[in-house]
Every structure is written in structure tokens, then in C-alpha cells.
Amino acid sequence: MMRKETVRSILCGLTAGALFLGVFLGMGWNFFVSVFLAAGLFAGLLLITKPREIPGKLPLDMRPDGAYLEKRLEEAREDFESIRQSVEKIQDQGLRENSERLYKTSSNILAYLEKNPDKISGAGRFIDYYQDTASSLLKKYVELQNSGLETPEARSLKEDTKKAMFMLNQAFEQQFQRLMRNELMDMDVEIQMIENMMKMEGPL
């Protein structure tokens, strides 16, 4: 970032310097007027070329809603940690694999939210319902598993948990896709532009 700022300043300075030389030496303008114009151009170029700050990229401690967003992230991290602990204790191979997949998706979503704080508010359903439900369900499954209870009802609940994990995996991925909607749209537009350019160019 510092390197980009340095290059930007140098380019603005060179442009302003060129103006100064042009009006002072080339056109014979007054020295102070030339300096004033060059300084004004330099300041103006710095202003208009300043990179636009993207709110979502600001660190949480620099945002007015940072405390609230950090609290929401912390809630998500707690459920995420609970899922991790449960996954490690699951003995059923099929459920364990499904739960590990869910854990991985959850990890990716949290990493994405930490890099894009502006998306945290839009992840309410994921944080408050889907991830919280997965955390609670897996925790109860582990408790049932460790109880050693093998009644028909207990076995039925275990099977229902496996089905629920399959559905939750789909829900997690759908939530992640919604959060990344803008990025996916940008990629789609770029791909379409490439395809259109290739069509315009014709066969090689």
C-alpha cells in the first residue's frame, strides 16, 4: 500500500513539475504564479487519484458499528468452536464426514466475514439460525451417542441427525453463495466479456 502511495505521489509531482516548467520556462510566466499553479495541480491530482475507501474493508475498530459487528462475529466463533469440538467426538463415519464438510464451510464463511465486515449484517440468518442449529444438534448428538442408549427412538434420532446434517450442509453453502453474490456476479461479467471479445476477434 505504501509503495502504491509513493508511486502516486511521484507521478503527481512529475505532472505538476512539467506544468511548472512549461509555464515558467516555456511561456515566461511569473515564478510565483507558476509555483502556485503547479502546487494547485499537485494537490488536485492527489485528491482525485486518492483510492476510494471501501467501507467493508475497514478494520472493525475503525468502523462506527465495529463493536456490534465484532460481537456478532464472536457469537459465530463460539458456535464454530462448538461444532469443532462435537465433530472430534462423533464416532459414526458418515455423520463425521458430513460434519467435517459443514465445519469447513463454516470456517470459510467466518474467514470471509472477517475480511468483509460489511457482510456481517447480512449473515444474520447463518449466524443466528443455521450455524447455531448445527452447533446445538451436533452437541446433543454427541451426548446421545455417549449415553450408550440404543432404544428405537434413540436410533431414529441419530438417523434424523444424519439427514439434518445433509440439509444443513446445503443451507451453509447457499448462505455462503448469497454472501458472495457480488463477487460471483463480477466474475460472471468478466467471463462474458472475454467470451464476447473472443467472438468479435473471430477464429485465429
PDB file of C-alpha atoms in Angstrom:
ATOM      1  CA  MET A   1       0.000   0.000   0.000  1.00  0.00           C
ATOM      2  CA  MET A   2       2.830   2.394   0.901  1.00  0.00           C
ATOM      3  CA  ARG A   3       4.558   1.635  -2.383  1.00  0.00           C
ATOM      4  CA  LYS A   4       1.424   2.498  -4.355  1.00  0.00           C
ATOM      5  CA  GLU A   5       1.068   5.767  -2.450  1.00  0.00           C
ATOM      6  CA  THR A   6       4.697   6.644  -3.192  1.00  0.00           C
ATOM      7  CA  VAL A   7       4.278   5.973  -6.897  1.00  0.00           C
ATOM      8  CA  ARG A   8       1.073   8.020  -6.945  1.00  0.00           C
ATOM      9  CA  SER A   9       2.820  10.960  -5.258  1.00  0.00           C
ATOM     10  CA  ILE A  10       5.773  10.785  -7.651  1.00  0.00           C
ATOM     11  CA  LEU A  11       3.528  10.749 -10.726  1.00  0.00           C
ATOM     12  CA  CYS A  12       1.518  13.691  -9.412  1.00  0.00           C
ATOM     13  CA  GLY A  13       4.750  15.535  -8.644  1.00  0.00           C
ATOM     14  CA  LEU A  14       6.154  14.912 -12.112  1.00  0.00           C
ATOM     15  CA  THR A  15       2.957  16.190 -13.713  1.00  0.00           C
ATOM     16  CA  ALA A  16       2.980  19.306 -11.549  1.00  0.00           C
ATOM     17  CA  GLY A  17       6.676  19.796 -12.292  1.00  0.00           C
ATOM     18  CA  ALA A  18       6.026  19.567 -16.007  1.00  0.00           C
ATOM     19  CA  LEU A  19       3.365  22.248 -15.699  1.00  0.00           C
ATOM     20  CA  PHE A  20       5.744  24.494 -13.764  1.00  0.00           C
ATOM     21  CA  LEU A  21       8.487  24.149 -16.376  1.00  0.00           C
ATOM     22  CA  GLY A  22       6.009  24.698 -19.170  1.00  0.00           C
ATOM     23  CA  VAL A  23       4.505  27.922 -17.856  1.00  0.00           C
ATOM     24  CA  PHE A  24       7.652  29.333 -16.216  1.00  0.00           C
ATOM     25  CA  LEU A  25      10.346  28.495 -18.744  1.00  0.00           C
ATOM     26  CA  GLY A  26       8.278  27.839 -21.833  1.00  0.00           C
ATOM     27  CA  MET A  27       5.786  30.670 -21.506  1.00  0.00           C
ATOM     28  CA  GLY A  28       7.760  33.045 -19.290  1.00  0.00           C
ATOM     29  CA  TRP A  29       5.139  33.339 -16.572  1.00  0.00           C
ATOM     30  CA  ASN A  30       5.923  34.828 -13.182  1.00  0.00           C
ATOM     31  CA  PHE A  31       7.830  32.405 -10.928  1.00  0.00           C
ATOM     32  CA  PHE A  32       5.425  32.621  -8.001  1.00  0.00           C
ATOM     33  CA  VAL A  33       2.376  32.246 -10.226  1.00  0.00           C
ATOM     34  CA  SER A  34       3.959  29.193 -11.823  1.00  0.00           C
ATOM     35  CA  VAL A  35       4.711  27.673  -8.425  1.00  0.00           C
ATOM     36  CA  PHE A  36       1.162  28.379  -7.264  1.00  0.00           C
ATOM     37  CA  LEU A  37      -0.347  26.708 -10.325  1.00  0.00           C
ATOM     38  CA  ALA A  38       1.953  23.693 -10.033  1.00  0.00           C
ATOM     39  CA  ALA A  39       1.181  23.312  -6.328  1.00  0.00           C
ATOM     40  CA  GLY A  40      -2.535  23.539  -7.030  1.00  0.00           C
ATOM     41  CA  LEU A  41      -2.277  20.905  -9.738  1.00  0.00           C
ATOM     42  CA  PHE A  42      -0.275  18.625  -7.442  1.00  0.00           C
ATOM     43  CA  ALA A  43      -2.836  18.918  -4.646  1.00  0.00           C
ATOM     44  CA  GLY A  44      -5.716  18.410  -7.053  1.00  0.00           C
ATOM     45  CA  LEU A  45      -4.167  15.318  -8.603  1.00  0.00           C
ATOM     46  CA  LEU A  46      -3.507  13.819  -5.179  1.00  0.00           C
ATOM     47  CA  LEU A  47      -7.126  14.397  -4.271  1.00  0.00           C
ATOM     48  CA  ILE A  48      -8.738  12.966  -7.392  1.00  0.00           C
ATOM     49  CA  THR A  49      -6.399   9.973  -7.591  1.00  0.00           C
ATOM     50  CA  LYS A  50      -6.803   9.026  -3.931  1.00  0.00           C
ATOM     51  CA  PRO A  51      -8.036   5.421  -3.751  1.00  0.00           C
ATOM     52  CA  ARG A  52     -11.676   5.163  -2.758  1.00  0.00           C
ATOM     53  CA  GLU A  53     -12.084   3.585   0.653  1.00  0.00           C
ATOM     54  CA  ILE A  54     -14.371   0.592   0.715  1.00  0.00           C
ATOM     55  CA  PRO A  55     -16.352   0.501   3.996  1.00  0.00           C
ATOM     56  CA  GLY A  56     -16.346  -3.270   4.099  1.00  0.00           C
ATOM     57  CA  LYS A  57     -12.555  -3.354   4.101  1.00  0.00           C
ATOM     58  CA  LEU A  58     -12.132  -1.025   7.079  1.00  0.00           C
ATOM     59  CA  PRO A  59     -10.849  -2.706  10.253  1.00  0.00           C
ATOM     60  CA  LEU A  60     -13.615  -3.260  12.780  1.00  0.00           C
ATOM     61  CA  ASP A  61     -12.021  -0.901  15.306  1.00  0.00           C
ATOM     62  CA  MET A  62     -12.243   1.921  12.741  1.00  0.00           C
ATOM     63  CA  ARG A  63     -15.936   1.450  11.978  1.00  0.00           C
ATOM     64  CA  PRO A  64     -18.719   3.212  13.903  1.00  0.00           C
ATOM     65  CA  ASP A  65     -20.570  -0.112  14.136  1.00  0.00           C
ATOM     66  CA  GLY A  66     -17.390  -2.047  14.872  1.00  0.00           C
ATOM     67  CA  ALA A  67     -18.343  -3.117  18.401  1.00  0.00           C
ATOM     68  CA  TYR A  68     -21.660  -4.555  17.231  1.00  0.00           C
ATOM     69  CA  LEU A  69     -20.102  -6.378  14.287  1.00  0.00           C
ATOM     70  CA  GLU A  70     -17.347  -7.785  16.487  1.00  0.00           C
ATOM     71  CA  LYS A  71     -19.998  -9.075  18.888  1.00  0.00           C
ATOM     72  CA  ARG A  72     -21.792 -10.806  16.021  1.00  0.00           C
ATOM     73  CA  LEU A  73     -18.535 -12.360  14.863  1.00  0.00           C
ATOM     74  CA  GLU A  74     -17.797 -13.568  18.372  1.00  0.00           C
ATOM     75  CA  GLU A  75     -21.196 -15.272  18.518  1.00  0.00           C
ATOM     76  CA  ALA A  76     -20.388 -17.026  15.256  1.00  0.00           C
ATOM     77  CA  ARG A  77     -16.953 -18.067  16.527  1.00  0.00           C
ATOM     78  CA  GLU A  78     -18.473 -19.622  19.653  1.00  0.00           C
ATOM     79  CA  ASP A  79     -20.829 -21.808  17.615  1.00  0.00           C
ATOM     80  CA  PHE A  80     -17.976 -22.617  15.241  1.00  0.00           C
ATOM     81  CA  GLU A  81     -15.814 -23.812  18.134  1.00  0.00           C
ATOM     82  CA  SER A  82     -18.706 -25.870  19.491  1.00  0.00           C
ATOM     83  CA  ILE A  83     -19.091 -27.569  16.105  1.00  0.00           C
ATOM     84  CA  ARG A  84     -15.375 -28.352  16.027  1.00  0.00           C
ATOM     85  CA  GLN A  85     -15.477 -29.962  19.454  1.00  0.00           C
ATOM     86  CA  SER A  86     -18.505 -32.070  18.538  1.00  0.00           C
ATOM     87  CA  VAL A  87     -17.044 -33.221  15.219  1.00  0.00           C
ATOM     88  CA  GLU A  88     -13.981 -34.597  17.003  1.00  0.00           C
ATOM     89  CA  LYS A  89     -16.197 -36.794  19.199  1.00  0.00           C
ATOM     90  CA  ILE A  90     -18.534 -38.219  16.544  1.00  0.00           C
ATOM     91  CA  GLN A  91     -17.991 -41.947  16.045  1.00  0.00           C
ATOM     92  CA  ASP A  92     -20.303 -42.583  13.082  1.00  0.00           C
ATOM     93  CA  GLN A  93     -18.114 -42.294   9.978  1.00  0.00           C
ATOM     94  CA  GLY A  94     -20.818 -40.981   7.639  1.00  0.00           C
ATOM     95  CA  LEU A  95     -22.009 -38.310  10.041  1.00  0.00           C
ATOM     96  CA  ARG A  96     -18.445 -37.352  10.871  1.00  0.00           C
ATOM     97  CA  GLU A  97     -17.609 -36.767   7.203  1.00  0.00           C
ATOM     98  CA  ASN A  98     -20.743 -34.677   6.690  1.00  0.00           C
ATOM     99  CA  SER A  99     -20.000 -32.699   9.837  1.00  0.00           C
ATOM    100  CA  GLU A 100     -16.402 -32.082   8.765  1.00  0.00           C
ATOM    101  CA  ARG A 101     -17.670 -30.723   5.465  1.00  0.00           C
ATOM    102  CA  LEU A 102     -20.055 -28.439   7.342  1.00  0.00           C
ATOM    103  CA  TYR A 103     -17.223 -27.340   9.641  1.00  0.00           C
ATOM    104  CA  LYS A 104     -15.053 -26.494   6.628  1.00  0.00           C
ATOM    105  CA  THR A 105     -17.792 -24.391   5.029  1.00  0.00           C
ATOM    106  CA  SER A 106     -18.376 -22.611   8.318  1.00  0.00           C
ATOM    107  CA  SER A 107     -14.649 -21.879   8.554  1.00  0.00           C
ATOM    108  CA  ASN A 108     -14.661 -20.390   5.053  1.00  0.00           C
ATOM    109  CA  ILE A 109     -17.689 -18.232   5.836  1.00  0.00           C
ATOM    110  CA  LEU A 110     -16.125 -16.867   9.016  1.00  0.00           C
ATOM    111  CA  ALA A 111     -12.874 -16.095   7.212  1.00  0.00           C
ATOM    112  CA  TYR A 112     -14.863 -14.287   4.523  1.00  0.00           C
ATOM    113  CA  LEU A 113     -16.816 -12.254   7.085  1.00  0.00           C
ATOM    114  CA  GLU A 114     -13.632 -11.250   8.887  1.00  0.00           C
ATOM    115  CA  LYS A 115     -12.229  -9.916   5.609  1.00  0.00           C
ATOM    116  CA  ASN A 116     -15.544  -8.304   4.631  1.00  0.00           C
ATOM    117  CA  PRO A 117     -17.134  -6.822   7.790  1.00  0.00           C
ATOM    118  CA  ASP A 118     -19.827  -5.107   5.733  1.00  0.00           C
ATOM    119  CA  LYS A 119     -21.272  -8.557   5.014  1.00  0.00           C
ATOM    120  CA  ILE A 120     -21.690  -9.481   8.693  1.00  0.00           C
ATOM    121  CA  SER A 121     -25.085  -7.809   8.999  1.00  0.00           C
ATOM    122  CA  GLY A 122     -26.303  -9.807   6.011  1.00  0.00           C
ATOM    123  CA  ALA A 123     -25.172 -13.065   7.615  1.00  0.00           C
ATOM    124  CA  GLY A 124     -27.738 -12.911  10.404  1.00  0.00           C
ATOM    125  CA  ARG A 125     -29.646 -15.991   9.288  1.00  0.00           C
ATOM    126  CA  PHE A 126     -26.443 -18.006   9.068  1.00  0.00           C
ATOM    127  CA  ILE A 127     -25.179 -16.873  12.493  1.00  0.00           C
ATOM    128  CA  ASP A 128     -28.469 -16.902  14.395  1.00  0.00           C
ATOM    129  CA  TYR A 129     -30.128 -19.940  12.886  1.00  0.00           C
ATOM    130  CA  TYR A 130     -28.154 -22.277  10.646  1.00  0.00           C
ATOM    131  CA  GLN A 131     -24.829 -22.339  12.457  1.00  0.00           C
ATOM    132  CA  ASP A 132     -26.462 -22.133  15.876  1.00  0.00           C
ATOM    133  CA  THR A 133     -28.764 -25.035  14.970  1.00  0.00           C
ATOM    134  CA  ALA A 134     -25.860 -27.126  13.679  1.00  0.00           C
ATOM    135  CA  SER A 135     -23.912 -26.455  16.866  1.00  0.00           C
ATOM    136  CA  SER A 136     -26.827 -27.423  19.101  1.00  0.00           C
ATOM    137  CA  LEU A 137     -27.775 -30.506  17.079  1.00  0.00           C
ATOM    138  CA  LEU A 138     -24.257 -31.930  16.982  1.00  0.00           C
ATOM    139  CA  LYS A 139     -23.756 -31.283  20.672  1.00  0.00           C
ATOM    140  CA  LYS A 140     -26.965 -33.182  21.503  1.00  0.00           C
ATOM    141  CA  TYR A 141     -25.993 -35.996  19.138  1.00  0.00           C
ATOM    142  CA  VAL A 142     -22.667 -36.453  20.931  1.00  0.00           C
ATOM    143  CA  GLU A 143     -24.475 -36.528  24.278  1.00  0.00           C
ATOM    144  CA  LEU A 144     -26.875 -39.177  22.954  1.00  0.00           C
ATOM    145  CA  GLN A 145     -24.001 -41.151  21.444  1.00  0.00           C
ATOM    146  CA  ASN A 146     -22.051 -41.111  24.700  1.00  0.00           C
ATOM    147  CA  SER A 147     -25.098 -42.139  26.714  1.00  0.00           C
ATOM    148  CA  GLY A 148     -24.999 -45.566  25.083  1.00  0.00           C
ATOM    149  CA  LEU A 149     -28.774 -45.521  24.701  1.00  0.00           C
ATOM    150  CA  GLU A 150     -29.885 -47.819  21.854  1.00  0.00           C
ATOM    151  CA  THR A 151     -33.656 -47.701  22.005  1.00  0.00           C
ATOM    152  CA  PRO A 152     -35.623 -47.433  18.744  1.00  0.00           C
ATOM    153  CA  GLU A 153     -36.258 -43.762  19.483  1.00  0.00           C
ATOM    154  CA  ALA A 154     -32.558 -43.086  20.092  1.00  0.00           C
ATOM    155  CA  ARG A 155     -31.577 -44.822  16.847  1.00  0.00           C
ATOM    156  CA  SER A 156     -34.259 -42.883  14.994  1.00  0.00           C
ATOM    157  CA  LEU A 157     -32.933 -39.589  16.375  1.00  0.00           C
ATOM    158  CA  LYS A 158     -29.424 -40.485  15.252  1.00  0.00           C
ATOM    159  CA  GLU A 159     -30.644 -41.192  11.725  1.00  0.00           C
ATOM    160  CA  ASP A 160     -32.632 -37.964  11.681  1.00  0.00           C
ATOM    161  CA  THR A 161     -29.493 -36.096  12.732  1.00  0.00           C
ATOM    162  CA  LYS A 162     -27.626 -37.512   9.733  1.00  0.00           C
ATOM    163  CA  LYS A 163     -30.387 -36.300   7.408  1.00  0.00           C
ATOM    164  CA  ALA A 164     -30.400 -32.901   9.093  1.00  0.00           C
ATOM    165  CA  MET A 165     -26.631 -32.560   8.616  1.00  0.00           C
ATOM    166  CA  PHE A 166     -27.038 -33.224   4.912  1.00  0.00           C
ATOM    167  CA  MET A 167     -29.648 -30.454   4.672  1.00  0.00           C
ATOM    168  CA  LEU A 168     -27.574 -28.093   6.807  1.00  0.00           C
ATOM    169  CA  ASN A 169     -24.602 -28.594   4.505  1.00  0.00           C
ATOM    170  CA  GLN A 170     -26.744 -27.425   1.608  1.00  0.00           C
ATOM    171  CA  ALA A 171     -28.010 -24.485   3.655  1.00  0.00           C
ATOM    172  CA  PHE A 172     -24.471 -23.453   4.644  1.00  0.00           C
ATOM    173  CA  GLU A 173     -23.341 -23.464   1.022  1.00  0.00           C
ATOM    174  CA  GLN A 174     -26.402 -21.489  -0.081  1.00  0.00           C
ATOM    175  CA  GLN A 175     -25.770 -18.904   2.633  1.00  0.00           C
ATOM    176  CA  PHE A 176     -22.146 -18.601   1.543  1.00  0.00           C
ATOM    177  CA  GLN A 177     -23.211 -18.159  -2.067  1.00  0.00           C
ATOM    178  CA  ARG A 178     -25.606 -15.364  -1.078  1.00  0.00           C
ATOM    179  CA  LEU A 179     -22.853 -13.587   0.838  1.00  0.00           C
ATOM    180  CA  MET A 180     -20.544 -13.811  -2.174  1.00  0.00           C
ATOM    181  CA  ARG A 181     -23.227 -12.775  -4.667  1.00  0.00           C
ATOM    182  CA  ASN A 182     -21.407  -9.605  -5.748  1.00  0.00           C
ATOM    183  CA  GLU A 183     -18.100 -11.381  -6.278  1.00  0.00           C
ATOM    184  CA  LEU A 184     -19.789 -14.135  -8.263  1.00  0.00           C
ATOM    185  CA  MET A 185     -21.607 -11.588 -10.420  1.00  0.00           C
ATOM    186  CA  ASP A 186     -18.355  -9.738 -11.103  1.00  0.00           C
ATOM    187  CA  MET A 187     -16.703 -12.971 -12.196  1.00  0.00           C
ATOM    188  CA  ASP A 188     -19.650 -13.804 -14.436  1.00  0.00           C
ATOM    189  CA  VAL A 189     -19.478 -10.382 -16.099  1.00  0.00           C
ATOM    190  CA  GLU A 190     -15.743 -10.739 -16.719  1.00  0.00           C
ATOM    191  CA  ILE A 191     -16.217 -14.187 -18.236  1.00  0.00           C
ATOM    192  CA  GLN A 192     -18.965 -12.882 -20.516  1.00  0.00           C
ATOM    193  CA  MET A 193     -16.723 -10.005 -21.610  1.00  0.00           C
ATOM    194  CA  ILE A 194     -13.958 -12.450 -22.500  1.00  0.00           C
ATOM    195  CA  GLU A 195     -16.389 -14.607 -24.466  1.00  0.00           C
ATOM    196  CA  ASN A 196     -17.739 -11.568 -26.333  1.00  0.00           C
ATOM    197  CA  MET A 197     -14.233 -10.357 -27.143  1.00  0.00           C
ATOM    198  CA  MET A 198     -13.299 -13.771 -28.497  1.00  0.00           C
ATOM    199  CA  LYS A 199     -16.412 -13.776 -30.693  1.00  0.00           C
ATOM    200  CA  MET A 200     -15.565 -10.313 -32.026  1.00  0.00           C
ATOM    201  CA  GLU A 201     -11.986 -11.362 -32.768  1.00  0.00           C
ATOM    202  CA  GLY A 202     -13.202 -14.364 -34.712  1.00  0.00           C
ATOM    203  CA  PRO A 203     -11.279 -17.598 -35.276  1.00  0.00           C
ATOM    204  CA  LEU A 204      -7.493 -17.427 -35.067  1.00  0.00           C
TER     205      LEU A 204
END
